[in-house]
Amino acid sequence: MKYSNYILALMALPMLGACGDLLSFKLASTGVLATTSGIFSQPDVNLKEKNYAAADFLVGQMSSRVGKSSAILVQPLEEMDNAGISSPLGAYIPEGVGLRFSELGYRVWLHQVAANGNSGLYSPPPENSKPAFILKGTYKSNNDNLAVFLRLVNVRSSQVVASFDYELPLSREVRDMSKTQTRIFRVAD
């Protein structure tokens, strides 16, 4: 399918020669190539809507086991293949899920996933406080989708109280947000 789009674009290029000046030709050929490559037809992903839907699904599983006064610590999602590594998307998804939990009356600690603009809104819990539950998970991207695996874990028993796995279309926004920063590690001799 991908190669047929390029062949279609190449077939259209000679017809674009009638466009007149070089600038018009470049603009028209770029538009044809972008259209055949699917740049304009990629589905938009409403991340807020997806986060709220994931939260509502989790609440359906956890409502009988998690009291609204129990503290839930929200942690960033990690790359499935690289434990301990996350991205802006790895913080954005659990922050959105945690915000929905908060709207539904649960006690949520969001300080670990707070985006730069929101960091002042979420204060860390009192010093000797421990959460009863932790919302965490992983994500993994392939060519077309980003798979997200959310887990709500009971801290005392380490049991998974609620889980939800879903996929997001790998739109340009999702792809950019899921990129991790390059880190350099020093290996001792």
PDB file of C-alpha atoms in Angstrom:
ATOM      1  CA  MET A   1       0.000   0.000   0.000  1.00  0.00           C
ATOM      2  CA  LYS A   2       2.820   2.370   0.905  1.00  0.00           C
ATOM      3  CA  TYR A   3       4.639   1.828  -2.403  1.00  0.00           C
ATOM      4  CA  SER A   4       1.458   2.292  -4.435  1.00  0.00           C
ATOM      5  CA  ASN A   5       1.061   5.767  -2.911  1.00  0.00           C
ATOM      6  CA  TYR A   6       4.581   6.708  -4.023  1.00  0.00           C
ATOM      7  CA  ILE A   7       3.958   5.355  -7.520  1.00  0.00           C
ATOM      8  CA  LEU A   8       0.735   7.404  -7.702  1.00  0.00           C
ATOM      9  CA  ALA A   9       2.648  10.510  -6.609  1.00  0.00           C
ATOM     10  CA  LEU A  10       5.368   9.907  -9.205  1.00  0.00           C
ATOM     11  CA  MET A  11       2.747   9.463 -11.940  1.00  0.00           C
ATOM     12  CA  ALA A  12       1.153  12.795 -10.992  1.00  0.00           C
ATOM     13  CA  LEU A  13       4.431  14.762 -11.114  1.00  0.00           C
ATOM     14  CA  PRO A  14       4.596  15.166 -14.947  1.00  0.00           C
ATOM     15  CA  MET A  15       1.071  16.602 -14.957  1.00  0.00           C
ATOM     16  CA  LEU A  16       2.152  19.138 -12.378  1.00  0.00           C
ATOM     17  CA  GLY A  17       4.693  20.513 -14.847  1.00  0.00           C
ATOM     18  CA  ALA A  18       1.850  22.536 -16.352  1.00  0.00           C
ATOM     19  CA  CYS A  19       1.528  24.472 -13.091  1.00  0.00           C
ATOM     20  CA  GLY A  20       3.672  27.294 -14.390  1.00  0.00           C
ATOM     21  CA  ASP A  21       6.526  28.595 -12.280  1.00  0.00           C
ATOM     22  CA  LEU A  22       8.810  26.478 -10.126  1.00  0.00           C
ATOM     23  CA  LEU A  23       7.256  27.584  -6.814  1.00  0.00           C
ATOM     24  CA  SER A  24       3.761  26.484  -7.890  1.00  0.00           C
ATOM     25  CA  PHE A  25       5.192  23.165  -9.054  1.00  0.00           C
ATOM     26  CA  LYS A  26       6.941  22.588  -5.707  1.00  0.00           C
ATOM     27  CA  LEU A  27       3.824  23.454  -3.711  1.00  0.00           C
ATOM     28  CA  ALA A  28       1.557  21.272  -5.829  1.00  0.00           C
ATOM     29  CA  SER A  29       3.941  18.291  -5.822  1.00  0.00           C
ATOM     30  CA  THR A  30       4.412  18.580  -2.052  1.00  0.00           C
ATOM     31  CA  GLY A  31       0.645  18.587  -1.579  1.00  0.00           C
ATOM     32  CA  VAL A  32       0.211  15.505  -3.768  1.00  0.00           C
ATOM     33  CA  LEU A  33       2.993  13.670  -1.935  1.00  0.00           C
ATOM     34  CA  ALA A  34       1.606  14.616   1.504  1.00  0.00           C
ATOM     35  CA  THR A  35      -1.892  13.522   0.527  1.00  0.00           C
ATOM     36  CA  THR A  36      -0.787  10.175  -0.888  1.00  0.00           C
ATOM     37  CA  SER A  37       1.443   9.572   2.153  1.00  0.00           C
ATOM     38  CA  GLY A  38      -1.562   9.920   4.444  1.00  0.00           C
ATOM     39  CA  ILE A  39      -0.308  12.991   6.280  1.00  0.00           C
ATOM     40  CA  PHE A  40      -3.668  14.735   6.066  1.00  0.00           C
ATOM     41  CA  SER A  41      -5.744  11.621   6.670  1.00  0.00           C
ATOM     42  CA  GLN A  42      -4.096  10.436   9.891  1.00  0.00           C
ATOM     43  CA  PRO A  43      -6.696  10.100  12.621  1.00  0.00           C
ATOM     44  CA  ASP A  44      -6.562  12.601  15.436  1.00  0.00           C
ATOM     45  CA  VAL A  45      -6.319  11.108  18.886  1.00  0.00           C
ATOM     46  CA  ASN A  46      -8.242  12.882  21.617  1.00  0.00           C
ATOM     47  CA  LEU A  47      -5.949  11.916  24.494  1.00  0.00           C
ATOM     48  CA  LYS A  48      -8.115  13.523  27.158  1.00  0.00           C
ATOM     49  CA  GLU A  49     -11.116  11.529  25.989  1.00  0.00           C
ATOM     50  CA  LYS A  50      -9.067   8.300  25.927  1.00  0.00           C
ATOM     51  CA  ASN A  51      -7.664   8.966  29.430  1.00  0.00           C
ATOM     52  CA  TYR A  52     -11.123   9.608  30.861  1.00  0.00           C
ATOM     53  CA  ALA A  53     -12.526   6.479  29.208  1.00  0.00           C
ATOM     54  CA  ALA A  54      -9.645   4.414  30.620  1.00  0.00           C
ATOM     55  CA  ALA A  55     -10.260   5.885  34.088  1.00  0.00           C
ATOM     56  CA  ASP A  56     -13.979   5.126  33.912  1.00  0.00           C
ATOM     57  CA  PHE A  57     -13.226   1.541  32.899  1.00  0.00           C
ATOM     58  CA  LEU A  58     -10.785   1.141  35.809  1.00  0.00           C
ATOM     59  CA  VAL A  59     -13.285   2.636  38.265  1.00  0.00           C
ATOM     60  CA  GLY A  60     -15.809   0.023  37.168  1.00  0.00           C
ATOM     61  CA  GLN A  61     -13.376  -2.689  38.286  1.00  0.00           C
ATOM     62  CA  MET A  62     -12.051  -1.047  41.437  1.00  0.00           C
ATOM     63  CA  SER A  63     -15.096   0.659  42.950  1.00  0.00           C
ATOM     64  CA  SER A  64     -15.899  -2.235  45.300  1.00  0.00           C
ATOM     65  CA  ARG A  65     -12.259  -2.670  46.428  1.00  0.00           C
ATOM     66  CA  VAL A  66     -10.919   0.878  46.648  1.00  0.00           C
ATOM     67  CA  GLY A  67     -12.426   3.323  49.107  1.00  0.00           C
ATOM     68  CA  LYS A  68     -12.599   6.954  48.091  1.00  0.00           C
ATOM     69  CA  SER A  69     -10.487   7.902  51.108  1.00  0.00           C
ATOM     70  CA  SER A  70      -7.677   5.490  50.129  1.00  0.00           C
ATOM     71  CA  ALA A  71      -4.687   7.295  48.647  1.00  0.00           C
ATOM     72  CA  ILE A  72      -3.777   6.418  45.058  1.00  0.00           C
ATOM     73  CA  LEU A  73      -0.252   7.326  43.928  1.00  0.00           C
ATOM     74  CA  VAL A  74      -0.046   7.937  40.180  1.00  0.00           C
ATOM     75  CA  GLN A  75       3.286   7.070  38.566  1.00  0.00           C
ATOM     76  CA  PRO A  76       4.547   7.624  35.009  1.00  0.00           C
ATOM     77  CA  LEU A  77       4.155   4.807  32.523  1.00  0.00           C
ATOM     78  CA  GLU A  78       7.417   3.174  31.482  1.00  0.00           C
ATOM     79  CA  GLU A  79       8.533   1.898  28.115  1.00  0.00           C
ATOM     80  CA  MET A  80       7.875  -1.819  28.028  1.00  0.00           C
ATOM     81  CA  ASP A  81      11.300  -2.638  26.603  1.00  0.00           C
ATOM     82  CA  ASN A  82      13.220  -0.151  28.791  1.00  0.00           C
ATOM     83  CA  ALA A  83      12.262  -0.322  32.458  1.00  0.00           C
ATOM     84  CA  GLY A  84      12.627   2.999  34.237  1.00  0.00           C
ATOM     85  CA  ILE A  85      12.455   5.018  30.994  1.00  0.00           C
ATOM     86  CA  SER A  86       9.438   7.193  30.267  1.00  0.00           C
ATOM     87  CA  SER A  87       8.386  10.058  28.011  1.00  0.00           C
ATOM     88  CA  PRO A  88       6.028  13.036  28.101  1.00  0.00           C
ATOM     89  CA  LEU A  89       3.240  10.669  27.026  1.00  0.00           C
ATOM     90  CA  GLY A  90       4.208   8.317  29.863  1.00  0.00           C
ATOM     91  CA  ALA A  91       3.318  11.098  32.304  1.00  0.00           C
ATOM     92  CA  TYR A  92       0.393  12.592  30.376  1.00  0.00           C
ATOM     93  CA  ILE A  93      -1.721   9.424  30.243  1.00  0.00           C
ATOM     94  CA  PRO A  94      -1.625   8.588  33.973  1.00  0.00           C
ATOM     95  CA  GLU A  95      -2.055  12.263  34.863  1.00  0.00           C
ATOM     96  CA  GLY A  96      -5.278  12.333  32.836  1.00  0.00           C
ATOM     97  CA  VAL A  97      -6.498   9.089  34.381  1.00  0.00           C
ATOM     98  CA  GLY A  98      -5.634  10.388  37.847  1.00  0.00           C
ATOM     99  CA  LEU A  99      -7.463  13.663  37.223  1.00  0.00           C
ATOM    100  CA  ARG A 100     -10.579  11.691  36.303  1.00  0.00           C
ATOM    101  CA  PHE A 101     -10.240   9.609  39.491  1.00  0.00           C
ATOM    102  CA  SER A 102     -10.037  12.875  41.414  1.00  0.00           C
ATOM    103  CA  GLU A 103     -13.170  14.191  39.694  1.00  0.00           C
ATOM    104  CA  LEU A 104     -14.954  11.014  40.750  1.00  0.00           C
ATOM    105  CA  GLY A 105     -14.060  11.654  44.406  1.00  0.00           C
ATOM    106  CA  TYR A 106     -10.949   9.510  44.886  1.00  0.00           C
ATOM    107  CA  ARG A 107      -7.908  10.781  46.799  1.00  0.00           C
ATOM    108  CA  VAL A 108      -5.148  10.948  44.207  1.00  0.00           C
ATOM    109  CA  TRP A 109      -1.484  11.960  44.421  1.00  0.00           C
ATOM    110  CA  LEU A 110      -0.436  13.374  41.045  1.00  0.00           C
ATOM    111  CA  HIS A 111       2.879  15.031  41.938  1.00  0.00           C
ATOM    112  CA  GLN A 112       5.010  12.415  40.096  1.00  0.00           C
ATOM    113  CA  VAL A 113       3.228  12.947  36.767  1.00  0.00           C
ATOM    114  CA  ALA A 114       2.540  16.679  36.928  1.00  0.00           C
ATOM    115  CA  ALA A 115       3.356  18.445  33.683  1.00  0.00           C
ATOM    116  CA  ASN A 116       5.560  21.525  33.982  1.00  0.00           C
ATOM    117  CA  GLY A 117       2.599  23.887  33.895  1.00  0.00           C
ATOM    118  CA  ASN A 118       0.721  21.894  36.537  1.00  0.00           C
ATOM    119  CA  SER A 119       3.563  21.121  38.925  1.00  0.00           C
ATOM    120  CA  GLY A 120       2.468  23.813  41.366  1.00  0.00           C
ATOM    121  CA  LEU A 121      -1.074  22.427  41.519  1.00  0.00           C
ATOM    122  CA  TYR A 122      -0.128  19.011  42.874  1.00  0.00           C
ATOM    123  CA  SER A 123       1.717  19.000  46.133  1.00  0.00           C
ATOM    124  CA  PRO A 124       3.406  15.850  47.378  1.00  0.00           C
ATOM    125  CA  PRO A 125       1.668  13.928  50.151  1.00  0.00           C
ATOM    126  CA  PRO A 126       2.592  14.496  53.800  1.00  0.00           C
ATOM    127  CA  GLU A 127       6.059  13.176  54.608  1.00  0.00           C
ATOM    128  CA  ASN A 128       5.200   9.902  56.384  1.00  0.00           C
ATOM    129  CA  SER A 129       2.168   9.067  54.254  1.00  0.00           C
ATOM    130  CA  LYS A 130       2.068   5.928  52.172  1.00  0.00           C
ATOM    131  CA  PRO A 131      -0.394   5.220  49.393  1.00  0.00           C
ATOM    132  CA  ALA A 132      -2.799   2.304  49.582  1.00  0.00           C
ATOM    133  CA  PHE A 133      -2.751   1.870  45.792  1.00  0.00           C
ATOM    134  CA  ILE A 134      -0.440   2.725  42.895  1.00  0.00           C
ATOM    135  CA  LEU A 135      -1.559   3.451  39.335  1.00  0.00           C
ATOM    136  CA  LYS A 136       1.271   2.501  36.994  1.00  0.00           C
ATOM    137  CA  GLY A 137       1.872   0.711  33.737  1.00  0.00           C
ATOM    138  CA  THR A 138       3.802   0.401  30.531  1.00  0.00           C
ATOM    139  CA  TYR A 139       3.512   1.332  26.873  1.00  0.00           C
ATOM    140  CA  LYS A 140       4.961  -0.029  23.664  1.00  0.00           C
ATOM    141  CA  SER A 141       4.798   1.321  20.144  1.00  0.00           C
ATOM    142  CA  ASN A 142       4.823  -0.521  16.857  1.00  0.00           C
ATOM    143  CA  ASN A 143       4.424   0.819  13.321  1.00  0.00           C
ATOM    144  CA  ASP A 144       0.731   1.711  13.596  1.00  0.00           C
ATOM    145  CA  ASN A 145      -0.279   1.809  17.267  1.00  0.00           C
ATOM    146  CA  LEU A 146       0.852   2.533  20.767  1.00  0.00           C
ATOM    147  CA  ALA A 147      -0.226  -0.169  23.218  1.00  0.00           C
ATOM    148  CA  VAL A 148      -0.951   1.085  26.752  1.00  0.00           C
ATOM    149  CA  PHE A 149      -1.145  -1.229  29.772  1.00  0.00           C
ATOM    150  CA  LEU A 150      -2.563   0.373  32.948  1.00  0.00           C
ATOM    151  CA  ARG A 151      -2.544  -1.356  36.351  1.00  0.00           C
ATOM    152  CA  LEU A 152      -3.913  -0.312  39.737  1.00  0.00           C
ATOM    153  CA  VAL A 153      -1.963  -2.260  42.362  1.00  0.00           C
ATOM    154  CA  ASN A 154      -2.694  -2.747  46.058  1.00  0.00           C
ATOM    155  CA  VAL A 155       0.521  -1.716  47.851  1.00  0.00           C
ATOM    156  CA  ARG A 156       0.144  -4.159  50.762  1.00  0.00           C
ATOM    157  CA  SER A 157      -0.734  -7.301  48.820  1.00  0.00           C
ATOM    158  CA  SER A 158       0.840  -6.413  45.429  1.00  0.00           C
ATOM    159  CA  GLN A 159      -2.391  -7.611  43.819  1.00  0.00           C
ATOM    160  CA  VAL A 160      -3.651  -5.968  40.660  1.00  0.00           C
ATOM    161  CA  VAL A 161      -7.013  -4.489  41.639  1.00  0.00           C
ATOM    162  CA  ALA A 162      -7.901  -3.137  38.195  1.00  0.00           C
ATOM    163  CA  SER A 163      -6.334  -3.246  34.760  1.00  0.00           C
ATOM    164  CA  PHE A 164      -7.010  -1.878  31.327  1.00  0.00           C
ATOM    165  CA  ASP A 165      -5.101  -2.461  28.088  1.00  0.00           C
ATOM    166  CA  TYR A 166      -5.825  -0.450  24.959  1.00  0.00           C
ATOM    167  CA  GLU A 167      -4.227   0.902  21.804  1.00  0.00           C
ATOM    168  CA  LEU A 168      -3.880   4.426  20.477  1.00  0.00           C
ATOM    169  CA  PRO A 169      -3.372   5.135  16.779  1.00  0.00           C
ATOM    170  CA  LEU A 170       0.212   6.264  16.341  1.00  0.00           C
ATOM    171  CA  SER A 171      -0.588   9.770  15.118  1.00  0.00           C
ATOM    172  CA  ARG A 172       2.146  12.372  14.796  1.00  0.00           C
ATOM    173  CA  GLU A 173       1.251  13.829  18.224  1.00  0.00           C
ATOM    174  CA  VAL A 174       1.336  10.441  19.954  1.00  0.00           C
ATOM    175  CA  ARG A 175       4.600   9.499  18.215  1.00  0.00           C
ATOM    176  CA  ASP A 176       6.265  12.790  19.246  1.00  0.00           C
ATOM    177  CA  MET A 177       5.030  12.579  22.838  1.00  0.00           C
ATOM    178  CA  SER A 178       6.189   8.962  23.207  1.00  0.00           C
ATOM    179  CA  LYS A 179       9.798   9.717  22.259  1.00  0.00           C
ATOM    180  CA  THR A 180      12.184   9.497  25.167  1.00  0.00           C
ATOM    181  CA  GLN A 181      15.111  11.767  25.790  1.00  0.00           C
ATOM    182  CA  THR A 182      18.494  10.352  24.925  1.00  0.00           C
ATOM    183  CA  ARG A 183      20.419   9.437  28.044  1.00  0.00           C
ATOM    184  CA  ILE A 184      24.090   8.693  28.341  1.00  0.00           C
ATOM    185  CA  PHE A 185      25.087   6.123  30.919  1.00  0.00           C
ATOM    186  CA  ARG A 186      28.557   5.759  32.290  1.00  0.00           C
ATOM    187  CA  VAL A 187      29.707   2.192  32.696  1.00  0.00           C
ATOM    188  CA  ALA A 188      32.337   1.552  35.326  1.00  0.00           C
ATOM    189  CA  ASP A 189      35.375  -0.512  34.411  1.00  0.00           C
TER     190      ASP A 189
END
